[in-house]
Each structure stands twice: as structure tokens, then as C-alpha cells.
XYZ file of C-alpha atoms in Angstrom:
667
model
C 113.534 116.747 90.837
C 111.179 114.682 88.593
C 109.908 111.236 89.631
C 109.043 109.071 86.728
C 106.443 106.251 87.133
C 106.667 103.802 84.181
C 104.527 101.008 85.758
C 107.027 98.511 87.140
C 108.822 99.646 90.311
C 112.154 98.569 88.626
C 111.370 101.095 85.785
C 110.630 104.265 88.101
C 113.388 106.702 88.312
C 114.401 109.853 89.950
C 115.706 112.750 87.537
C 117.771 115.622 88.675
C 118.482 118.520 86.367
C 116.870 116.447 83.555
C 119.158 113.464 84.144
C 117.904 110.048 85.524
C 118.242 106.430 84.719
C 117.237 105.464 81.232
C 118.217 101.836 81.538
C 116.431 99.446 83.750
C 118.531 96.278 83.343
C 119.539 94.629 86.620
C 123.097 95.017 85.535
C 122.886 98.926 85.465
C 123.504 101.415 88.326
C 121.104 104.272 88.819
C 122.329 107.888 87.679
C 120.829 109.269 90.917
C 121.759 107.609 94.275
C 119.261 107.291 97.265
C 120.758 107.099 100.666
C 118.575 106.230 103.676
C 120.251 106.810 107.121
C 123.808 106.648 105.769
C 123.025 103.503 103.620
C 122.620 103.615 99.821
C 119.671 101.536 98.611
C 120.679 98.632 96.403
C 117.902 99.311 93.893
C 116.275 102.790 93.158
C 112.935 101.160 93.374
C 113.240 100.860 97.212
C 113.097 104.601 97.581
C 109.426 104.428 96.362
C 108.452 102.398 99.508
C 106.288 104.084 102.082
C 108.948 106.013 104.227
C 107.656 107.681 107.404
C 108.998 109.525 110.369
C 111.167 111.609 108.167
C 113.568 114.130 109.832
C 114.900 115.657 106.508
C 115.447 115.017 102.879
C 118.472 116.576 101.136
C 118.716 116.742 97.435
C 122.288 117.198 96.148
C 122.220 118.013 92.504
C 125.126 117.140 90.141
C 127.969 114.481 90.363
C 128.584 113.280 94.000
C 131.515 111.079 95.510
C 133.885 113.029 97.745
C 131.685 113.225 100.932
C 129.554 110.076 100.616
C 130.387 106.356 100.560
C 128.441 105.955 97.299
C 129.319 107.898 94.178
C 126.730 108.993 91.596
C 126.921 110.632 88.159
C 123.830 112.960 88.297
C 122.832 113.529 92.019
C 121.984 112.233 95.341
C 118.953 112.036 97.508
C 119.755 111.838 101.132
C 116.862 110.767 103.462
C 117.340 110.891 107.368
C 114.819 109.586 109.600
C 114.322 110.640 113.178
C 116.425 109.419 115.977
C 115.748 108.761 119.606
C 114.574 111.489 121.876
C 116.019 112.513 125.380
C 112.460 112.236 126.857
C 109.727 109.818 126.436
C 107.461 110.908 123.623
C 105.307 109.501 120.807
C 102.545 110.228 118.336
C 99.691 108.492 116.431
C 98.633 109.795 113.155
C 95.739 108.622 110.990
C 94.525 109.764 107.498
C 91.550 108.941 105.530
C 90.561 110.220 101.971
C 87.542 110.116 99.685
C 89.100 107.803 97.306
C 89.338 105.126 100.077
C 92.770 105.475 101.444
C 93.438 104.762 105.160
C 96.946 105.297 106.561
C 98.115 104.957 110.224
C 101.410 106.087 111.456
C 102.795 105.770 114.990
C 106.117 106.449 116.784
C 107.434 105.916 120.284
C 110.878 107.242 121.471
C 112.730 107.768 124.792
C 115.739 107.173 126.816
C 116.933 103.800 128.214
C 118.686 104.895 131.364
C 121.437 107.478 131.028
C 123.365 106.124 128.117
C 120.801 104.695 125.624
C 117.796 105.652 123.632
C 115.306 104.096 121.365
C 112.918 104.974 118.635
C 110.141 102.663 117.037
C 108.222 103.817 114.030
C 105.450 101.693 112.183
C 102.955 102.479 109.529
C 100.123 100.733 107.614
C 98.358 101.943 104.688
C 95.656 100.626 102.239
C 94.054 102.492 99.260
C 91.512 100.955 96.841
C 92.432 101.027 93.015
C 91.023 103.623 90.569
C 91.597 101.711 87.228
C 88.534 99.541 86.495
C 89.035 96.248 84.767
C 85.507 95.460 83.141
C 86.718 91.939 82.261
C 87.634 90.601 85.593
C 85.606 93.051 87.670
C 88.541 94.278 89.464
C 90.251 97.644 90.440
C 93.872 98.189 89.862
C 96.597 100.672 90.802
C 95.716 100.343 94.466
C 98.313 100.541 97.241
C 98.678 98.499 100.178
C 101.578 98.017 102.765
C 103.138 98.218 106.007
C 106.456 98.930 107.501
C 108.371 99.057 110.806
C 111.694 100.720 111.757
C 113.673 100.777 114.962
C 116.590 102.599 116.084
C 118.742 101.941 119.156
C 121.548 104.340 120.165
C 123.999 103.244 122.874
C 126.741 105.529 124.411
C 128.956 103.110 126.366
C 131.380 105.949 127.156
C 131.540 109.621 126.468
C 133.556 109.291 123.379
C 131.715 106.236 121.900
C 128.250 106.007 120.252
C 126.733 103.067 118.604
C 123.514 103.124 116.499
C 121.645 100.189 115.407
C 118.885 100.436 112.778
C 116.508 97.622 111.612
C 113.934 98.074 108.977
C 111.298 95.943 107.383
C 108.481 96.798 104.852
C 106.047 95.397 102.311
C 104.209 97.024 99.558
C 101.655 95.239 97.440
C 100.154 96.890 94.252
C 97.970 95.428 91.639
C 99.609 98.228 89.471
C 101.456 99.373 86.553
C 98.237 99.257 84.660
C 97.875 101.555 81.407
C 94.758 102.478 79.649
C 93.921 103.481 76.197
C 94.633 107.104 75.406
C 94.010 106.998 71.595
C 92.926 104.177 69.171
C 92.897 105.402 65.602
C 90.054 104.271 63.488
C 90.621 100.978 61.780
C 93.479 99.903 64.075
C 93.994 96.119 64.120
C 95.639 94.187 66.753
C 98.805 92.343 65.138
C 97.291 93.668 61.952
C 94.524 91.361 61.925
C 92.040 91.755 64.720
C 89.669 94.813 64.899
C 89.787 96.676 68.400
C 86.194 96.605 68.842
C 86.553 92.780 69.773
C 88.112 93.744 73.156
C 87.246 97.422 73.861
C 83.645 97.152 74.580
C 82.651 100.114 76.926
C 86.057 101.800 76.780
C 86.462 105.189 75.751
C 89.949 106.258 74.955
C 91.069 109.572 76.028
C 93.054 111.701 78.533
C 90.554 110.836 81.278
C 90.203 107.101 80.610
C 90.559 105.118 83.804
C 88.927 101.841 82.473
C 90.441 98.782 80.753
C 89.824 95.186 79.791
C 92.642 92.728 80.820
C 92.402 89.024 81.085
C 95.491 88.698 83.371
C 95.650 90.520 86.766
C 98.747 92.498 87.353
C 101.189 92.070 90.311
C 103.682 94.569 91.749
C 104.806 93.274 95.247
C 107.973 94.080 96.894
C 109.502 93.242 100.401
C 112.509 94.721 101.811
C 114.636 94.103 104.882
C 117.618 96.124 106.124
C 119.937 96.440 108.935
C 122.828 98.837 109.777
C 125.201 99.721 112.549
C 126.933 103.107 112.831
C 129.763 103.529 115.345
C 131.148 107.029 116.072
C 134.202 107.250 118.101
C 135.921 110.544 119.291
C 139.672 110.446 118.887
C 140.443 113.632 120.660
C 139.076 116.222 118.480
C 138.735 113.999 115.598
C 135.688 111.648 114.985
C 136.030 108.032 113.450
C 132.731 106.754 111.859
C 132.057 103.257 110.713
C 128.776 102.479 108.841
C 128.064 98.634 108.325
C 124.862 97.652 106.509
C 122.886 94.719 104.896
C 119.943 94.822 102.672
C 117.724 92.299 101.014
C 115.027 93.453 98.502
C 112.614 91.160 96.549
C 110.097 92.194 93.981
C 107.532 90.374 91.996
C 106.025 91.828 88.843
C 103.347 90.167 86.671
C 101.867 91.795 83.676
C 99.255 91.420 80.794
C 101.707 92.209 78.031
C 99.200 92.765 75.235
C 96.950 94.890 77.421
C 93.642 93.287 76.163
C 91.118 90.656 77.061
C 91.454 89.063 73.548
C 92.264 85.460 73.256
C 95.436 85.955 71.143
C 97.088 82.633 71.637
C 93.709 80.904 70.512
C 93.375 83.016 67.432
C 97.036 82.365 66.363
C 97.097 78.627 67.142
C 93.439 77.631 66.151
C 92.545 76.961 69.867
C 95.559 74.743 70.659
C 96.499 77.527 73.180
C 94.395 80.061 74.818
C 94.761 83.352 76.656
C 96.655 86.591 76.124
C 100.440 87.354 76.472
C 101.624 87.673 80.023
C 104.987 87.751 81.602
C 106.269 87.085 85.201
C 109.456 88.607 86.441
C 110.645 88.079 90.101
C 113.710 89.962 91.283
C 115.964 89.447 94.288
C 118.650 91.799 95.260
C 121.055 91.944 98.465
C 123.831 94.229 99.356
C 126.466 94.629 102.034
C 128.373 97.851 102.550
C 130.997 99.203 104.839
C 132.144 102.781 105.034
C 134.838 104.107 107.244
C 135.243 108.090 107.641
C 137.595 110.234 109.613
C 136.293 113.613 110.230
C 138.671 116.384 111.326
C 137.790 118.913 114.031
C 136.249 122.175 112.669
C 138.874 124.923 112.789
C 139.099 128.497 111.413
C 141.719 127.536 108.932
C 141.420 123.946 107.659
C 139.172 120.758 108.158
C 138.608 117.577 106.190
C 136.693 114.512 105.736
C 138.542 111.248 104.369
C 136.970 107.656 103.945
C 137.039 104.187 102.762
C 134.111 102.585 100.956
C 133.366 98.912 100.144
C 130.188 97.489 98.705
C 129.139 94.164 97.319
C 125.668 93.711 95.572
C 124.110 90.816 93.797
C 120.720 90.866 91.831
C 119.166 87.973 90.138
C 115.928 87.904 88.038
C 113.757 85.254 86.401
C 111.931 86.174 83.305
C 108.971 84.102 81.862
C 106.753 85.213 79.029
C 103.994 83.026 77.565
C 102.224 81.647 75.626
C 103.426 83.631 72.580
C 106.752 85.556 72.064
C 108.073 82.956 74.607
C 110.985 83.919 76.838
C 112.233 81.809 79.681
C 115.435 82.910 81.242
C 117.178 83.601 84.655
C 120.138 85.770 85.169
C 122.053 87.503 87.782
C 124.682 90.178 88.058
C 127.286 91.221 90.681
C 128.839 94.444 91.555
C 131.806 95.073 93.897
C 132.926 98.676 94.516
C 135.948 99.907 96.462
C 137.040 103.511 96.880
C 139.063 105.949 98.731
C 137.395 109.378 99.025
C 137.862 112.710 100.701
C 137.222 116.457 100.755
C 139.691 119.239 102.180
C 138.354 122.662 103.089
C 140.624 125.562 103.509
C 139.359 128.855 105.198
C 141.776 131.178 103.568
C 140.210 134.286 105.217
C 137.121 135.319 107.212
C 135.436 135.634 103.768
C 137.037 132.999 101.406
C 136.835 129.205 101.556
C 138.346 126.694 99.081
C 137.357 123.015 98.822
C 139.131 120.273 96.953
C 137.903 116.684 96.785
C 138.503 113.483 95.130
C 137.728 109.826 94.855
C 139.749 106.809 93.494
C 137.730 103.734 93.037
C 137.660 100.352 91.424
C 134.515 98.440 90.383
C 134.182 94.699 89.493
C 131.149 93.299 87.718
C 130.114 90.008 86.661
C 127.092 88.301 84.998
C 125.500 84.925 84.356
C 122.456 84.157 82.014
C 120.745 80.878 81.556
C 118.328 80.601 78.561
C 116.121 77.791 79.653
C 114.251 77.691 76.323
C 117.308 77.597 74.248
C 119.385 75.471 76.599
C 122.337 77.867 76.580
C 124.263 79.694 79.259
C 126.677 82.597 79.329
C 129.028 84.211 81.805
C 131.208 87.131 82.025
C 133.155 89.634 84.321
C 135.037 92.848 83.840
C 136.540 95.624 85.972
C 137.510 99.318 85.922
C 139.540 101.802 87.886
C 138.097 105.358 88.046
C 138.884 108.793 89.374
C 136.619 111.708 90.060
C 137.059 115.134 91.826
C 135.567 118.321 92.897
C 136.956 121.934 93.433
C 134.721 124.632 94.894
C 135.166 128.130 96.104
C 132.881 130.238 98.312
C 133.125 134.015 99.072
C 131.024 135.597 101.870
C 129.940 139.141 100.744
C 128.674 139.573 104.226
C 128.017 137.055 107.094
C 124.638 135.970 105.479
C 125.291 136.323 101.837
C 127.867 134.442 99.751
C 128.701 133.709 96.202
C 130.019 130.390 95.183
C 131.387 128.339 92.069
C 132.448 124.658 91.587
C 133.496 121.988 89.013
C 133.096 118.424 89.623
C 133.274 115.076 87.792
C 131.126 112.010 88.104
C 131.208 108.307 87.238
C 128.581 105.579 86.654
C 130.053 102.125 86.202
C 129.847 99.645 83.381
C 126.731 97.618 83.118
C 125.389 94.441 81.525
C 122.566 94.446 78.955
C 120.622 91.731 80.674
C 117.460 91.039 78.751
C 115.948 88.721 76.288
C 118.486 87.961 73.488
C 121.473 88.119 75.893
C 124.325 86.207 74.394
C 128.116 85.728 74.978
C 129.061 88.954 73.055
C 127.079 90.948 75.602
C 128.665 89.171 78.393
C 132.123 89.730 77.048
C 131.474 93.414 76.292
C 129.556 95.174 78.846
C 128.058 98.655 78.167
C 130.817 101.155 78.937
C 130.945 103.703 81.916
C 129.186 106.944 82.003
C 131.005 109.964 83.021
C 130.022 113.686 83.854
C 131.659 117.037 84.077
C 129.575 119.661 85.836
C 129.945 123.493 86.431
C 128.048 125.550 88.980
C 127.933 129.213 90.103
C 125.496 130.911 92.331
C 124.509 133.278 95.104
C 122.733 132.374 98.318
C 121.945 134.078 101.639
C 119.465 136.270 103.546
C 118.031 139.543 102.604
C 115.355 141.950 103.814
C 116.740 142.140 107.367
C 117.066 138.204 107.555
C 113.235 137.831 106.865
C 113.960 136.155 103.409
C 116.351 133.475 102.355
C 117.192 132.797 98.628
C 119.501 130.953 96.411
C 120.125 131.366 92.608
C 122.233 128.639 90.766
C 123.415 128.443 87.174
C 124.748 125.074 86.023
C 126.047 123.120 83.050
C 126.881 119.387 82.997
C 128.260 117.377 80.122
C 127.794 113.588 79.968
C 129.854 111.286 77.963
C 128.906 107.740 76.867
C 125.408 108.085 78.595
C 123.879 104.846 79.184
C 120.313 104.532 77.685
C 117.888 101.680 76.839
C 115.687 101.443 74.029
C 112.477 99.475 73.942
C 110.843 98.279 70.683
C 107.702 96.368 70.049
C 107.435 94.293 66.956
C 105.133 91.617 65.581
C 108.095 89.274 64.796
C 109.895 89.458 68.065
C 107.537 91.019 70.710
C 109.325 93.301 73.023
C 113.071 93.936 72.254
C 115.132 95.810 74.745
C 118.710 97.022 73.916
C 121.097 98.982 76.115
C 123.831 101.216 74.575
C 126.162 104.114 75.224
C 124.293 106.768 73.316
C 126.976 109.597 73.098
C 127.054 113.080 74.640
C 124.305 114.925 76.558
C 124.322 118.397 77.926
C 121.995 119.768 80.734
C 122.060 123.427 81.641
C 119.946 125.849 83.322
C 119.096 128.085 86.283
C 117.434 127.319 89.466
C 116.023 129.655 92.025
C 114.550 129.351 95.485
C 113.081 131.949 97.732
C 111.430 131.888 101.243
C 110.197 134.950 103.136
C 108.341 135.342 106.437
C 105.862 137.999 105.298
C 104.648 138.711 108.759
C 103.977 136.937 111.999
C 101.299 134.878 110.398
C 102.185 134.627 106.632
C 105.010 132.880 104.911
C 105.913 132.545 101.300
C 107.992 129.805 99.585
C 108.632 129.810 96.060
C 110.988 127.855 93.530
C 111.583 127.894 89.813
C 113.938 125.868 87.616
C 114.694 126.229 83.785
C 116.556 123.088 82.586
C 117.656 122.765 79.063
C 118.579 119.140 78.723
C 119.646 118.166 75.204
C 121.246 115.251 73.307
C 124.551 116.604 71.971
C 125.400 113.538 69.738
C 123.372 110.126 69.376
C 123.818 108.808 65.836
C 122.273 105.407 65.045
C 119.320 105.763 67.475
C 116.098 103.792 66.901
C 113.388 105.397 64.838
C 110.205 106.098 66.718
C 107.203 104.154 65.357
C 106.003 105.544 62.075
C 108.967 107.949 61.538
C 109.334 108.784 57.891
C 112.464 109.519 56.035
C 111.287 113.230 55.816
C 111.245 113.251 59.569
C 114.930 111.897 59.833
C 114.411 108.041 59.799
C 117.057 106.692 57.325
C 117.771 102.921 57.092
C 115.853 102.434 60.297
C 117.859 104.876 62.396
C 117.931 108.557 63.168
C 120.430 111.089 64.507
C 119.035 112.545 67.861
C 121.744 115.114 67.961
C 120.070 118.450 69.102
C 116.803 116.873 70.428
C 115.548 117.482 74.039
C 116.202 114.672 76.554
C 113.169 112.651 77.509
C 111.478 113.039 80.938
C 112.753 116.594 81.369
C 110.473 119.485 81.306
C 112.053 122.885 80.461
C 110.214 124.821 83.081
C 109.118 123.903 86.680
C 108.016 126.131 89.363
C 106.269 125.907 92.752
C 104.556 128.501 94.813
C 103.369 128.011 98.488
C 101.595 130.307 100.951
C 101.234 129.479 104.499
C 99.147 131.148 107.237
C 99.246 130.345 110.868
C 97.832 132.238 113.733
C 96.837 131.704 117.596
C 93.302 132.306 118.520
C 92.848 134.430 121.677
C 91.496 132.538 124.611
C 91.540 129.249 122.814
C 93.830 126.287 123.244
C 94.526 126.004 119.619
C 95.265 128.013 116.549
C 94.527 128.102 112.870
C 96.611 127.132 109.894
C 96.154 126.998 106.080
C 98.319 126.497 103.164
C 97.991 126.882 99.314
C 100.387 125.336 97.065
C 100.703 125.431 93.195
C 103.113 123.572 91.080
C 103.541 123.623 87.293
C 105.665 121.808 84.867
C 106.199 122.330 81.121
C 105.652 119.904 78.345
C 107.653 116.655 78.686
C 108.287 113.859 76.146
C 108.561 110.333 77.673
C 110.245 108.680 74.768
C 113.987 108.856 74.424
C 113.661 108.782 70.623
C 111.552 111.979 70.431
C 108.227 110.336 69.356
C 105.932 113.381 69.093
C 102.898 111.248 70.198
C 104.411 110.568 73.572
C 104.294 114.231 74.898
C 102.433 115.210 77.978
C 101.334 118.783 77.695
C 102.375 121.243 80.601
C 100.064 121.155 83.696
C 99.646 122.804 87.008
C 98.402 121.322 90.283
C 96.930 123.104 93.222
C 96.680 121.608 96.709
C 95.006 123.277 99.716
C 95.151 122.361 103.523
C 93.751 123.983 106.620
C 93.062 122.920 110.142
C 93.812 123.559 113.830
C 96.797 122.823 116.068
C 96.984 122.648 119.800
C 99.035 125.455 121.184
C 101.614 122.864 122.877
C 101.593 120.695 119.986
C 99.628 117.790 121.407
C 97.264 117.516 118.601
C 96.752 118.714 114.916
C 93.748 118.138 112.694
C 94.153 118.948 109.040
C 91.676 118.919 106.185
C 93.191 118.743 102.628
C 92.272 118.728 98.976
C 94.887 117.624 96.495
C 94.800 118.399 92.765
C 91.863 120.801 93.693
C 90.953 121.675 90.144
C 90.924 117.980 88.832
C 93.774 118.468 86.351
C 94.463 115.449 84.193
C 97.895 114.259 83.280
C 99.875 111.174 82.628
C 103.075 109.869 84.212
C 103.815 107.875 81.180
C 102.765 107.601 77.557
C 103.630 104.537 75.362
C 103.229 104.087 71.669
C 101.921 100.506 70.951
C 102.264 100.621 67.031
C 104.256 97.479 67.017
C 101.225 95.478 68.366
C 98.832 97.238 65.926
C 100.403 96.861 62.510
C 101.907 100.299 62.610
C 98.769 102.135 63.650
C 99.711 104.586 66.520
C 97.628 103.127 69.366
C 98.563 105.074 72.494
C 98.297 104.029 76.108
C 99.133 105.913 79.280
C 99.646 105.574 82.950
C 97.481 107.931 84.927
C 98.761 108.412 88.431
C 96.531 108.633 91.535
C 97.331 112.341 91.708
C 95.803 112.981 88.278
C 92.280 113.164 90.024
C 91.020 115.330 92.548
C 90.805 113.752 96.191
C 90.341 115.084 99.701
C 90.742 113.814 103.175
C 91.461 114.600 106.831
C 94.476 113.794 108.754
C 94.556 113.774 112.639
C 97.687 113.661 114.842
C 98.001 113.100 118.686
C 101.433 113.570 120.228
C 102.387 112.760 123.852
């Protein structure tokens, strides 16, 4: 799994097996769905809020749609938070770091009489920024937020359980700020203004954490969610209903030109002043209803069948000033209805067969009001779809099995909601994206049960993959277009291994080779400066055979954990060393060779003491111990610099070494 940070929360994405969301219009679904406590988030950006009190995270790779209410074309991340406990308990945890982060997390849980229980969790966090703006004397890419979640479970009878979940959180970041990675000599802003007019004190490079902006960034989001889950036992069957409501708002403000230069004044002779900025508030809400019938587990046959309904509305206002003016507001709606199920036959003690399917209908609509032009556009469309899955598992022995599966996935139509929207776009949404995936593997326990492993080979073909192109020009500013780009194939091998080496030592390792390629994409944008000899003919190129963006070929992780009691002491010692590595990755869909991040490895170390009965735990840690620099996004700004390849990048917090201490007291 790869998480891409592209500045704005709405442009961040989760990639599984090389595939994620390459289109960030409000009218486009994510390729990878995120579910929190049985409820899919309405916008993938919500998954990046500060979740806490987590019980487990499950990553399901490949198309999904036969077991969950929400379908997805590339995979699903299922996050489950902790529920009420049978006895009163709680904890308080605090962490502080040398880069000025303070985080406090607390939880209380317990029974209410004999037939109810509760759990309340809250957190607050604050971290200073690490990007220095010399112009305004501020620091950016900070992180501040808080959240609270409550769970109440009531069991009115022995066969009825009702769970209520409420969640509220805020996150405020002066973030998404990029810095100069490279400025070729002689570069001119808009082909006219030397860069030394606005880069005093800046040293472009891979470790440049300084900038000069005349407009402070904003990246604030707020979310509220509520859900009710009812489980009713009908004899040996279980009927489950999940009802939810979500509301998410996001405000993004950005210095578009990324400088302190008075561009408006220079172009208008002083009639206007300041640089180019944009303000883009978002608002999204969603209601969902899922109904599942779960059969009793038996030695021969079991199944899950369900009904799904969701209705989501997203609105956006966009205002860019004082040059390349854009002023519009838009909204999209999406209604999804489906019947899904999976049936499992236990043909023998060693052989299982599963067949699943989903039949659904999706209805979408859009409105777009171009205030500057005084025009409005509306549209709607609908589509029926079917996906399925077939899987077989053979147990070589009780703790070792081989498996294989084939599945199909679907991602619905979408509207290309961006500057330049017109009636043709409203009448002709971008087509749906489909996937066909094949898997085969082996998993189980070896070495007398001391080690567990899994080995999976996969291949997935995508048809009509949805992707967005972004082009910066001196004539039109930032131009965004959404298209079905053609065919993709991602294939590879994933391996995981865990072993208890001794009573004190544990080894965990994982590795993945993912070959994600564009099979066909003719008519793609050329990257800035691409020549005819490099494949740019008539302003377009054929990307067939190129690697897919944001997908490193190799990723691996190695973790070694040590735990031991201390004789005669009320606590024991623990330590962990973790190393993760990823191969080269290109951030540009159009294969720009200048937007490549070289491979890098990150080492993290922790050590501490833990009370023998679990009452307290004190941990010291150092992340990115060897201070390895890397970018989470690289952008080519040639369009703003008359064709000169001026490069900027986003440096994440983890691109620098930082250390801290974490203390937890449980009661």
C-alpha cells in the first residue's frame, strides 16, 4: 500500500498494487474504498484525519463488492475501532517529539448494567510547521487537530444488539506547501521576470525546506458522522442493519504561483497587486443503508447476502484571483443501489469453493454555475453494472492452504468538474472503469507453527481507467481534464513472513514486486519540454508500455522485535528496529523523467519499558534515524517559467529525522 500526499487533502490517494485514484474531481469515486466501523467514507481524504483507538486495519487487495456494502475497483481498507469492554477500563497516552509535536489520546470504557456498554475516545494533537516562509515569517505544513468518538452498545434481549457510534473531528493545517527543488539558470517567471527577484535566501535542492510566499496556505477540514448497527439473531441466522450519516467540509487556500512576486502589479502596471491565489471550499454529505443476512456456519455451506443504498452530495466553490480568473460553484450527486452476496461451499474437509456477485445501479447528476461567464450547466446519467468473484481454497494440511481466485470490479461514471466545464461535459460523463483480477497463492504456518507466511501472485487488467491530466500554461493557467485513458495491467508477487525466533525475539518481513504498466493510452498529454524524438507528436504522446505513476516496482519491510522480563523487577524491556524501502517512483502520469523520486529506505527504532501487568508503558523512539531525504510529490512548473523546467516538491514530515517519547498509563 502506498499513500500519496499531493498537497491538498482532496488530492491525496491510497494506492494498492500500483492502482489508486488519478482523478480528483468532486464527481469521481476513489478506486480504493475506505471503511471505518462498517461505514464507507464519502471522500477518501477523510481517511487521513487523526484516527485513534484502533483495534485493527485490514487491507483487502483487488476488486471488492461481494462482502461489503460499498464496491471498489482496486481494493479496500477496512478500519475497525475498539468497542466497549466488559469491565471498566481506560488509558491516557501522551507523546512529545523534538520537532515540537504534542499528542494526547485518552479512552474510557465499561459496562452500563448487565445489557449495555460504552467506549469514549478523544485525542488532541499539535505540531509546529517545518517549512519556513521567509516572506511572512511563518512556518507551514504544521498539523493541529482534535477528535472525539463515542460507542454505545445496548443488548435489549439475548438475540438483539444495537450499536450507536458518533464521531467528530477537526484538522487544521497550513499545508500543502511545496518548495523549489531545481531552478535552471536563466529561468524567467512567465518568460519575463528573473527568479532572483523572489528567491532571496532560497537554495533549491532535495533538502530545501524554505520558501517565499505572499499568501498563507489553508487546509482545514471538519467531519461529523453517526451510525447505528442493529444485529438480530433469527435462530441460527444473523440479520445486520447498518445506517449512517456523514458530513465533511474542507477549506483549501493556496498561493498558486508559489512566489512572493507581485505578478498582478507587473502585468497590470499597478492597477492590481499581489500574486495568484485560489480559494476552494468543499462540502460533502452522505447517507447509507446496508442490510445483510448472515447464514449459520456449517461444515458444508454458508453465505452472506445483502442490500446496499447510498446517496452522496458534494459541492465545491472555486475562486482564483487576480489573474487567470476563475469563479464558479458546482455540485455532484451519486446514488448507488446494489444486491450483493457470497456463497461458500465446503466440498470436503480440504476443499472450499466460493462464488459471489453484485448487481447494482448508479445514478449521477451535476450542476455547474460559472459566475464569471454568467452561464449554468446541468446533467444526469445512470448505469447498471454487474461484478463477481470465484475462489477456491485447498488445505494441504490444517495450517497450510493453497488458493486461487478471479474477480471483477467496477468504478462508476464521473463528471469532469473543473474550470472550463460546459454542457458537453454535463451531457457526457467520463465512462465507468472496470477491472478483472486473478490471484493464486499459498499461506499458512511452518516450522512447528512458529512462523506464518503468505505468498501471492496476482494480475489485474483495467479497462477505461479514469485519470486526470493537469497542465500549466501561460495563456490559461492551470487546465485540468478527466478522461478514460485506456488499458492498464498491474501484476506481481507479494510475500509476508512472521516468526517467533525465541521467547524474546520476533521477526516480521514483507516484500512486494509490482509491475504496473499502461497497456494503451494514445493521445496522452506530452510532458513539459518533451520533444518529437522523445515521442511527442502533434502535442500528444502514446503512453503504451510506460510504467504507471505512483507505483514503485519494489517495496519491502523488515522488523525485529525484542521483549524480555527483568528478574525481580515490576517491568520488562522491549525494543524494535524497523527498516522499509521503496524503489524509484514517478509522480507524473505522463512519464516526465524529471518527476522521479529515487529509491530510498527509512529506519525507525524504538525501545522502552512496560509494566508486567500492562499498567504503564514508556517508549522512546527515533524515526528516519539516518535522516533520509525524499519527496512525497514532485511537480514540473515549466508552464509558469516559459518552458524552463523549474521543479518543486513536497517534503513530508518524515523526510527528516525526529525523536520523541511516548508514555501510556492504563487503568
